mmCIF file of C-alpha atoms in Angstrom:
data_model
loop_
_atom_site.group_PDB
_atom_site.id
_atom_site.type_symbol
_atom_site.label_atom_id
_atom_site.label_comp_id
_atom_site.label_asym_id
_atom_site.label_seq_id
_atom_site.Cartn_x
_atom_site.Cartn_y
_atom_site.Cartn_z
ATOM 1 C CA MET A 1180 -1.212 -130.196 -197.673
ATOM 2 C CA PRO A 1181 -4.883 -129.627 -196.800
ATOM 3 C CA GLU A 1182 -7.118 -132.635 -196.180
ATOM 4 C CA THR A 1183 -8.858 -131.950 -199.501
ATOM 5 C CA PRO A 1184 -6.335 -130.224 -201.731
ATOM 6 C CA VAL A 1185 -7.535 -127.616 -204.213
ATOM 7 C CA LEU A 1186 -6.138 -127.564 -207.738
ATOM 8 C CA TYR A 1187 -6.767 -124.675 -210.115
ATOM 9 C CA VAL A 1188 -7.073 -125.508 -213.820
ATOM 10 C CA LEU A 1189 -7.152 -122.325 -215.882
ATOM 11 C CA ASN A 1190 -7.872 -122.123 -219.587
ATOM 12 C CA GLY A 1191 -7.143 -119.224 -221.897
ATOM 13 C CA PRO A 1192 -8.736 -117.718 -224.976
ATOM 14 C CA ASN A 1193 -10.790 -119.705 -227.456
ATOM 15 C CA LEU A 1194 -10.706 -122.888 -225.401
ATOM 16 C CA ASN A 1195 -14.448 -122.446 -224.908
ATOM 17 C CA LEU A 1196 -14.650 -123.501 -228.577
ATOM 18 C CA LEU A 1197 -13.004 -126.884 -228.065
ATOM 19 C CA GLY A 1198 -14.629 -129.579 -230.144
ATOM 20 C CA GLU A 1199 -15.659 -127.033 -232.784
ATOM 21 C CA ARG A 1200 -12.508 -125.032 -233.535
ATOM 22 C CA GLU A 1201 -9.880 -126.827 -235.626
ATOM 23 C CA PRO A 1202 -10.678 -130.329 -234.341
ATOM 24 C CA HIS A 1203 -7.866 -131.731 -236.506
ATOM 25 C CA ILE A 1204 -5.456 -129.854 -234.186
ATOM 26 C CA TYR A 1205 -7.279 -129.652 -230.846
ATOM 27 C CA GLY A 1206 -9.490 -132.740 -230.961
ATOM 28 C CA ARG A 1207 -13.226 -133.272 -230.688
ATOM 29 C CA GLU A 1208 -13.490 -133.141 -226.888
ATOM 30 C CA THR A 1209 -15.330 -130.130 -225.526
ATOM 31 C CA LEU A 1210 -14.163 -128.025 -222.604
ATOM 32 C CA ALA A 1211 -16.793 -129.820 -220.483
ATOM 33 C CA ASP A 1212 -15.184 -133.134 -221.482
ATOM 34 C CA VAL A 1213 -11.793 -131.787 -220.447
ATOM 35 C CA GLN A 1214 -13.195 -130.631 -217.117
ATOM 36 C CA ALA A 1215 -14.622 -134.097 -216.430
ATOM 37 C CA LEU A 1216 -11.263 -135.660 -217.327
ATOM 38 C CA CYS A 1217 -9.495 -133.292 -214.907
ATOM 39 C CA GLU A 1218 -11.922 -134.026 -212.087
ATOM 40 C CA THR A 1219 -11.430 -137.771 -212.549
ATOM 41 C CA ALA A 1220 -7.643 -137.411 -212.719
ATOM 42 C CA ALA A 1221 -7.645 -135.295 -209.534
ATOM 43 C CA ASP A 1222 -8.621 -138.395 -207.527
ATOM 44 C CA GLY A 1223 -10.547 -136.607 -204.795
ATOM 45 C CA ALA A 1224 -8.865 -133.217 -204.923
ATOM 46 C CA THR A 1225 -11.160 -130.262 -205.527
ATOM 47 C CA VAL A 1226 -10.748 -128.892 -209.033
ATOM 48 C CA VAL A 1227 -11.481 -125.218 -209.675
ATOM 49 C CA PHE A 1228 -11.863 -125.244 -213.456
ATOM 50 C CA ARG A 1229 -12.181 -121.923 -215.290
ATOM 51 C CA GLN A 1230 -11.870 -120.473 -218.780
ATOM 52 C CA SER A 1231 -11.596 -116.885 -219.938
ATOM 53 C CA ASN A 1232 -10.898 -115.028 -223.143
ATOM 54 C CA HIS A 1233 -9.667 -112.092 -221.039
ATOM 55 C CA GLU A 1234 -6.061 -111.801 -219.928
ATOM 56 C CA GLY A 1235 -6.821 -109.738 -216.821
ATOM 57 C CA GLU A 1236 -9.335 -112.267 -215.554
ATOM 58 C CA LEU A 1237 -6.725 -115.016 -215.893
ATOM 59 C CA VAL A 1238 -4.259 -112.847 -213.956
ATOM 60 C CA ASP A 1239 -6.864 -112.392 -211.194
ATOM 61 C CA TRP A 1240 -7.385 -116.159 -210.956
ATOM 62 C CA ILE A 1241 -3.650 -116.844 -210.866
ATOM 63 C CA GLN A 1242 -3.321 -114.379 -207.997
ATOM 64 C CA GLU A 1243 -6.260 -116.058 -206.241
ATOM 65 C CA ALA A 1244 -4.509 -119.430 -206.584
ATOM 66 C CA ARG A 1245 -1.610 -118.063 -204.506
ATOM 67 C CA THR A 1246 -3.661 -118.560 -201.350
ATOM 68 C CA GLU A 1247 -6.396 -120.970 -202.415
ATOM 69 C CA ALA A 1248 -4.620 -123.783 -204.298
ATOM 70 C CA VAL A 1249 -1.875 -126.332 -203.748
ATOM 71 C CA ALA A 1250 -1.019 -126.339 -207.471
ATOM 72 C CA LEU A 1251 -2.022 -124.773 -210.774
ATOM 73 C CA VAL A 1252 -2.470 -126.223 -214.251
ATOM 74 C CA ILE A 1253 -2.724 -123.606 -216.964
ATOM 75 C CA ASN A 1254 -3.407 -123.810 -220.660
ATOM 76 C CA PRO A 1255 -2.759 -120.192 -221.574
ATOM 77 C CA ALA A 1256 -3.539 -120.891 -225.248
ATOM 78 C CA ALA A 1257 -2.471 -117.946 -227.430
ATOM 79 C CA TYR A 1258 -1.458 -115.954 -224.343
ATOM 80 C CA SER A 1259 1.469 -118.371 -224.009
ATOM 81 C CA HIS A 1260 3.222 -116.480 -226.756
ATOM 82 C CA THR A 1261 2.261 -112.926 -225.861
ATOM 83 C CA SER A 1262 1.538 -112.414 -222.177
ATOM 84 C CA ILE A 1263 4.164 -111.003 -219.900
ATOM 85 C CA ALA A 1264 1.277 -110.226 -217.534
ATOM 86 C CA LEU A 1265 0.589 -113.958 -217.088
ATOM 87 C CA LEU A 1266 4.297 -114.606 -216.632
ATOM 88 C CA ASP A 1267 4.575 -111.965 -213.925
ATOM 89 C CA ALA A 1268 1.509 -113.298 -212.097
ATOM 90 C CA LEU A 1269 2.829 -116.867 -212.267
ATOM 91 C CA LYS A 1270 6.231 -115.793 -210.939
ATOM 92 C CA ALA A 1271 4.486 -114.660 -207.747
ATOM 93 C CA LEU A 1272 3.324 -118.218 -207.015
ATOM 94 C CA THR A 1273 5.130 -120.607 -204.694
ATOM 95 C CA ILE A 1274 2.986 -123.602 -205.694
ATOM 96 C CA PRO A 1275 3.724 -125.988 -208.594
ATOM 97 C CA VAL A 1276 2.661 -124.668 -211.998
ATOM 98 C CA VAL A 1277 2.161 -127.047 -214.902
ATOM 99 C CA GLU A 1278 1.735 -125.536 -218.354
ATOM 100 C CA CYS A 1279 -0.560 -127.628 -220.519
ATOM 101 C CA HIS A 1280 -1.289 -127.661 -224.251
ATOM 102 C CA LEU A 1281 -3.504 -129.916 -226.334
ATOM 103 C CA SER A 1282 -1.225 -129.708 -229.350
ATOM 104 C CA ASN A 1283 2.565 -129.666 -229.460
ATOM 105 C CA PRO A 1284 3.522 -125.997 -229.953
ATOM 106 C CA ALA A 1285 7.095 -126.973 -230.877
ATOM 107 C CA ALA A 1286 5.763 -128.802 -233.937
ATOM 108 C CA ARG A 1287 3.628 -125.891 -235.123
ATOM 109 C CA GLU A 1288 4.220 -122.400 -236.516
ATOM 110 C CA GLU A 1289 7.416 -120.643 -235.498
ATOM 111 C CA PHE A 1290 5.600 -118.001 -233.400
ATOM 112 C CA ARG A 1291 4.090 -120.768 -231.223
ATOM 113 C CA ARG A 1292 7.492 -122.137 -230.266
ATOM 114 C CA HIS A 1293 8.121 -119.518 -227.585
ATOM 115 C CA SER A 1294 6.088 -119.437 -224.400
ATOM 116 C CA TYR A 1295 6.476 -116.746 -221.778
ATOM 117 C CA VAL A 1296 4.490 -118.955 -219.408
ATOM 118 C CA SER A 1297 7.140 -121.685 -219.659
ATOM 119 C CA LEU A 1298 9.581 -119.381 -217.893
ATOM 120 C CA ALA A 1299 7.499 -119.715 -214.701
ATOM 121 C CA ALA A 1300 6.275 -123.292 -215.128
ATOM 122 C CA THR A 1301 7.530 -126.156 -213.018
ATOM 123 C CA GLY A 1302 6.843 -128.432 -215.991
ATOM 124 C CA ILE A 1303 5.090 -128.620 -219.350
ATOM 125 C CA VAL A 1304 2.760 -131.249 -220.817
ATOM 126 C CA SER A 1305 1.817 -130.907 -224.473
ATOM 127 C CA GLY A 1306 0.813 -132.803 -227.555
ATOM 128 C CA PHE A 1307 -1.476 -135.457 -226.072
ATOM 129 C CA GLY A 1308 -4.818 -133.808 -226.826
ATOM 130 C CA ALA A 1309 -7.217 -133.797 -223.898
ATOM 131 C CA HIS A 1310 -5.003 -136.348 -222.159
ATOM 132 C CA SER A 1311 -2.431 -133.569 -221.721
ATOM 133 C CA TYR A 1312 -4.729 -132.253 -218.998
ATOM 134 C CA GLU A 1313 -4.954 -135.636 -217.283
ATOM 135 C CA LEU A 1314 -1.165 -135.892 -217.191
ATOM 136 C CA ALA A 1315 -0.802 -132.276 -216.061
ATOM 137 C CA VAL A 1316 -3.312 -132.692 -213.210
ATOM 138 C CA LYS A 1317 -1.605 -135.840 -211.951
ATOM 139 C CA ALA A 1318 1.831 -134.207 -212.169
ATOM 140 C CA ALA A 1319 0.721 -130.993 -210.432
ATOM 141 C CA LEU A 1320 -0.878 -132.854 -207.535
ATOM 142 C CA ARG A 1321 2.108 -135.156 -207.191
ATOM 143 C CA LEU A 1322 4.447 -132.171 -207.039
ATOM 144 C CA ALA A 1323 2.212 -130.552 -204.415
ATOM 145 C CA ARG A 1324 2.215 -133.746 -202.303
ATOM 146 C CA GLU A 1325 5.994 -134.010 -202.568
ATOM 147 C CA ARG A 1326 6.418 -130.383 -201.512
ATOM 148 C CA SER A 1327 4.123 -130.783 -198.529
ATOM 149 C CA ALA A 1328 5.980 -133.927 -197.427
ATOM 150 C CA SER A 1329 9.384 -132.223 -197.633
ATOM 151 C CA PRO A 1330 10.721 -130.592 -194.492
ATOM 152 C CA ALA A 1331 10.683 -126.788 -194.629
ATOM 153 C CA ARG A 1332 13.949 -125.267 -195.729
#
């Protein structure tokens, strides 16, 4: 693992509206608040924190993470349920991938209960509001440390 590990935290559509959009579901924290929480949870690791409403841009960043990051946290938002493109990009990664959601999709509408992204995720954290990100960041970096400490197979 590099001296200063790099963690990508990618956020999908409409997450730029956090704090305004359906706060009874997603909470009152803004995306800037979530970024600060991630940076604190990363405990010295560099956090590349990005948000896009565009699927292709997210795919580009996932591909970039292949060579630039030790782990990836992704909240694909609505793309969880629709994007085979994100799934295919994530399947090309060899680093830990933690899927993250503010709400608990399993407790919501039926269409939200299936995530293509989950098929490529090492693990999933959901339902803890902004703290889902904190847990996801800690888990992703721990997995990356464990992988780097393991002898090559």
